[in-house]
Each structure stands twice: as structure tokens, then as C-alpha cells.
Amino acid sequence: MGSRRFARTPNLPLFEGGLPCTAPPLLPAQAGTPLGERRFLMLHGEKLAAERPAVWALRFSPLVGIWRDEGLLIETTGLPDREPELLRRVRGAFAAAGAPARGLLGCAPAALAALLRAGARPQVLTPDQEAAALPRLPVTALALPEEMIPALHRLGLRDVAALEAQPRGPLARRFGPAIAEGLAALRGRIAPFTPVRPPPRHVQAQEYLSPLCTAPALERAIGTLADQLCTGLLESGEGARALRLLAFRGDGSWQELRQGLGQASRDPGHLRRLLDRRIEELRPELGFEKLILAAEVTEALHARQAGLPGEETPQEALSELLDRLAQRVRIWRLEPRESHWPERAVRRASAFEPVVEAAPAPRPLRLLRRPIPITVSALVPDHPPFQIMIGKRVERVVSAEGPERIEPEWWRPPEDRPARDYYCVQLASGARWWVCRRGAMGDEEKWFVHGFLP
Amino acid sequence: MPPQATLTQPTEPDPTDRAALLAGLRARIARLDPGLASFGAPRAALPLSPELDAHLPWNGLPLAGLHEVLSAEPGAAMGFSALLLARAQAALPGRSVLWIAPEPDAYPAGLARLGLSAASLILVRTPRPADALWAAEEGLRCPAIGAVLTFGETPDLTAARRLQLAAETGGGIGLLLRPDDESPGPTAALTRWRLSARPSPEAGPHHLGEPGWEIALLRARGGRPGAWVGEWDAARGELRMLAPAQAGAAKRRRA
């Protein structure tokens, strides 16, 4: 138990008393991040580990994840800003939004989180600085199960240097695989994190000095973003299948719009037309100060000369038309299904996929969704009708074909569905109806017109 | 065509040259209304049946146009409309057909008997009439759509004119299937038909025979009205006209 006295708690600051990490010099501007090296910004603060702050943080980088239940992880690899300015800007924005956060910019998310837990000040760490600071970290700063800390202390393992000096095999046998994974993560060998939104393949963002409030301004801004997005898509030979528009307001709230496309496209005109129709859904309130347009899902699209009007193939013209129609009304195709039951013999299929053809059958051209109830007279109960009363009108039947008995499918509930007898009848006026008797003959039978034959 | 316009301008100052004046005016009208300019010019048409084709001024039902079908009997009118859609599908391969209705309830097995393939049929549900007209116009303007069928809508003259212009852009046919009306009013459509049923002559008590239709052409732009009694021959896939003596009965209903 004596060892526990020396155990450091997260409340105790780590960097005190002559440790060299107190004030690392700010880095000169980085020309670019070396290949294969990823940079992350870890933010710790009150209530940061939630979806709302994470989505809000998408304005800084397209890759934002929630790190355990402590804070946010923002991948900054390849961002155009200089890192110290980026850190200052992100922390300033979080402070202005009412959620002050401590941030550390470095290479390994787990190491950054451990350093923050140990009380490191917000700064940008070079890989060397990070590597130098790690051995002095106490084991309490690592994300290890609580009951493991006293056991480690009892063995005399108080900091990361002592822990890393141990052979991994016995350590893993004694404490389980979590400790080996934790050590590997500290050195940045594994850096798993799940972004709150799937990383888009292509993204365009723009900040506006004066907030955008009016529809024409939004239309122009979104149009410009769409043009830039299409340029990027053209360069990589892809077409967008799903778009996401994120619009950030000045007061820290934002709005998200999604738009799907029936067929991969990188035609700026088509994207503009689709997005323009959604502008009325945007609520600028005091104005949007940042817009991000991302192509979430993309597909390979063969290079083709673009921009000659009237030369688009019918396939493209059709998918563009269907995209426009689907925005406002419901569209579908009809696909045959293996069933004799008239209502079940077709099912709705996506309008964007091809369907197989139906075999011709003596069926009406339209199947009435609500069959019209009728009263029927027949000479003998199981004879075809010779007179039909529809409402108060009486129609005489001159010829009738049938019956065509359709039995219910017993494998589908409800099991006591009655069978139907269908007749094609021709009235004296020449009209042809598809009528059916539902239920057993006698008092239970009910008659309906289920459709009109040509 | 702006280059032509600038060319014809210098010839206009001479007011006595009637031919040049008329040609100039015709060119201006052609620029204003491409549909009117092609009036009388041969345009692509759908074959219906030898008798109907000979009667219509376009030798068939013209493509790139709007047509109205008044439904005196739902089955016959639907059958005739489906036949026109099928002919449009055959004449414009690769193009799709839009079926626009408040509650679209097409049934592929029945439509296949009239030659209409459900593979290229797209159903559009439009609970509001404004949506139906918008969808019809978008569809007609699209070069990938061969025919658009709109149910129950009675567009006013302006809306119908818009549809007609859209059809001229896209090259397909627009069909307005609407309930029969004693005074259907003026229209911007190229033709207006009324369809009612006619008992088949070879029907017996247990045999319906081929579907018989009374086809009345109420209006055709640049053509004469007419009336026929036709029969759909499903086996040979053609519309057959019966004895024209019976046409008088159809004419009487037209009053």
C-alpha cells in the first residue's frame, strides 16, 4: 500500500520543477507535413465529447472524431493554415462559442490525450518534442483501467519510460492486451478514431466576411462551391452520388442539407439546379458565415467532353430529370412479382434502376386502388352475373368470361383471406369491366369492380 | 437565328417589295414561334391505322405535340391512350414514358397486351395539380422522354400552350387524359379525341371478342374532324377500322 502514496493523480500537474517541456519555442511555419505523418489536434474541455460540438468542429477540418468521453479529435493533416495560428483560431472559436477547451497539436492522438490529462498547456508539438515528453509521463495519465494503476506502482512502474523498458510479453500476460495497445498508441503506431461524419472524397469550403442572408447571395455562393467541387471531381475522374451542404451561422448554430443523385454526375449546371431548389430550406437568420459543400459518396465516372448543350446522352438526361422530379414528387417503376394475387403481382421499385418486363395477361390497364362495390344478379348462384347495380345505375351484362378463381396465398397472414372469382364482363353499352366475387357464394359474397378493361 | 435577322434587315426598307416583306415577316414569326413555322411542313408522326393516318393532316399522330383524349368510358379511353404511348415507345426507342396521376395505378400485365412495356414506364405521384403540370412540362422538355400521360388535369390555355412548347423542344408526345365534358373548351393541343366503348360484334354470351372503340376526332389543327369505329386486334397488334357507315352514330354524340 505504501506505493500508492506516490501515485500521481490527474489533478497534479506533470510539468513542474525543471522539466524542459515548459515552454517549447513556437515552430516556424511548416511548408508541408512530411509524407506518412499525420497531425492531430486534441481538444479537452467540458462537455466537448458529444455530437453537437463535433459537427460544429467540422468547420475546421472534414475529419472530426469524439475521443473516448474526454474531448474531440480533429485531424489537421494537410490543412492550409499554419499550425500555431490554427490552434489559436480553433481555441478562440470554441471560447467564443462558450466552451473553452485546452488543445494540443501533435502526431499521436493517444499521446496528446495523455499529455492533456497530465496538465500540458496548449501548444504545438513537433514529433521530437512529443517523443521527448512521453517517457516522463506518469502511468496515471494513460487511459488504463483504474485497478491497474496500483498494481503497476507495486511493481515499481511509475512512468512510461519504465513501462516501455519492460518486455511486452510478460506485461501483456500480467495485465492483458490493453496495456500493449496503449503503449503502441502512445507512439502513434495505431491511431484509430471514428469520424462523426464519413470523410468526404471531395470538399469545398468558403468563409464569408459579411454573412450571407438573401437567396440570391446563397445561390451565387453555392454555385461557386459547386463549380469548384466539379473541377476537383473532374481531375480525379469521379462523379458525385451524394452531396452534403453544411452552413454555419454566426451564433454557433448550423444547418445541414443532404442531396442524393440518381446517377454519378460532375456537371456543375446539374448540381447547381439541384441545390438551388433546396435553398428555400435554408434558414439564415442572422446570416451564414461559412459554407462547406462536400461530395460524400462518389463513383468513378469516365472522362468525357463536357459542357456542350444538347450532346448529353439520353441516359444522363433521364437521370437528371428523375433527380429533379424526385426532389418534389414521389416517383417509382413497377416490377412484376411472383404472385397471382392481383395487388401483389407488382411492386414498386426504384425509378433509377432498370426493371424487368411483365408478361401480358387478361388484366385491366389500371388496377383500382379502391375497388367499387356493386350488387350483382345471376340466374344461378355460381353463374356469371347478368345484371350489375353500381350505385343506383343498373347495367345489363351481354357477355361474360370466367370465372378465374384466384386462391389466397396461405403462407402469408392473415390465413382466412377468402378466395376471389374474377369475371371479364361486357355491358350492353360496350364497356368492359373486371369484376370479382369475394367470399363464399351465398350471403357472405361481396362483389367489386376491380378495374376497367380496354 | 440572329445572323439571318441581320441579313434580312437591309432588304426591308423597300415597302413595295411584297415578297421580301412577307418573307421577312415569316422569318420573324418563325423566330417567335418555332411550332407555327413548322406548320404544314412534314413532321414525324406515329402511325395509328391506315384510315386515321389518311385523315390526319400529318399522316399520323404528330410527334412533338400535345394531344387530348376525352374519356367517355374509362376503359376505352385508357386503352386508346395506352396504344398511343406504346406507338410512341416503338417510334422513339430508348426513351421512357412518364405516367403522371394523383394516384398512379398502372398495371403492367394489362398494359403489355397493348404493347406498352412497363420496363421504361415511370410513375409520378402528384397530389397537387400544380405539381402534375410542372412534372409534365419538365418531362416533355427532356430529350429522354418519349411520351407523358397526365391524368385528370384540365390545364388552362396558357398552361396547355406551355406544354405544347415543351413538347416541341423535347420531341415526345404529351397526352392529357381527362374526363369527358359537354363543353371541353378551347385547347392548345394539336388534336382532341373522344373515346367511348362499342360492343364487339362477334361477342357471344361467353366470349367478349376484341375491344371495340368509338373514336371521334373532335379537333385537329389544320385538319377536319371525323369519327370511326375501331377494334383493337391484340393478336396482330393493330387498330382495325370497321365499316365507316357506323361513323354517323359517333358524330351524333359530338354535338
PDB file of C-alpha atoms in Angstrom, chain A residues 207-214 217-218 221 248-251 284-291:
ATOM      1  CA  GLU A 207     -15.834  31.705 -45.372  1.00  0.00           C
ATOM      2  CA  TYR A 208     -17.652  34.964 -45.929  1.00  0.00           C
ATOM      3  CA  LEU A 209     -16.709  38.277 -44.364  1.00  0.00           C
ATOM      4  CA  SER A 210     -20.263  39.572 -44.492  1.00  0.00           C
ATOM      5  CA  PRO A 211     -22.789  36.885 -43.554  1.00  0.00           C
ATOM      6  CA  LEU A 212     -25.000  35.605 -46.367  1.00  0.00           C
ATOM      7  CA  CYS A 213     -28.699  36.226 -45.745  1.00  0.00           C
ATOM      8  CA  THR A 214     -30.506  36.509 -49.085  1.00  0.00           C
ATOM      9  CA  ALA A 217     -26.342  35.597 -52.413  1.00  0.00           C
ATOM     10  CA  LEU A 218     -26.662  31.990 -51.236  1.00  0.00           C
ATOM     11  CA  ALA A 221     -22.094  31.226 -53.220  1.00  0.00           C
ATOM     12  CA  PHE A 248     -22.624  27.710 -40.248  1.00  0.00           C
ATOM     13  CA  ARG A 249     -24.319  30.726 -38.734  1.00  0.00           C
ATOM     14  CA  GLY A 250     -22.558  33.444 -36.791  1.00  0.00           C
ATOM     15  CA  ASP A 251     -24.114  32.442 -33.470  1.00  0.00           C
ATOM     16  CA  PRO A 284     -30.016  32.035 -42.482  1.00  0.00           C
ATOM     17  CA  GLU A 285     -31.493  34.009 -39.517  1.00  0.00           C
ATOM     18  CA  LEU A 286     -28.561  36.403 -38.928  1.00  0.00           C
ATOM     19  CA  GLY A 287     -26.631  35.056 -41.885  1.00  0.00           C
ATOM     20  CA  PHE A 288     -24.275  32.221 -42.766  1.00  0.00           C
ATOM     21  CA  GLU A 289     -20.594  32.934 -42.334  1.00  0.00           C
ATOM     22  CA  LYS A 290     -19.227  29.664 -43.639  1.00  0.00           C
ATOM     23  CA  LEU A 291     -20.429  27.155 -46.240  1.00  0.00           C
TER      24      LEU A 291
END
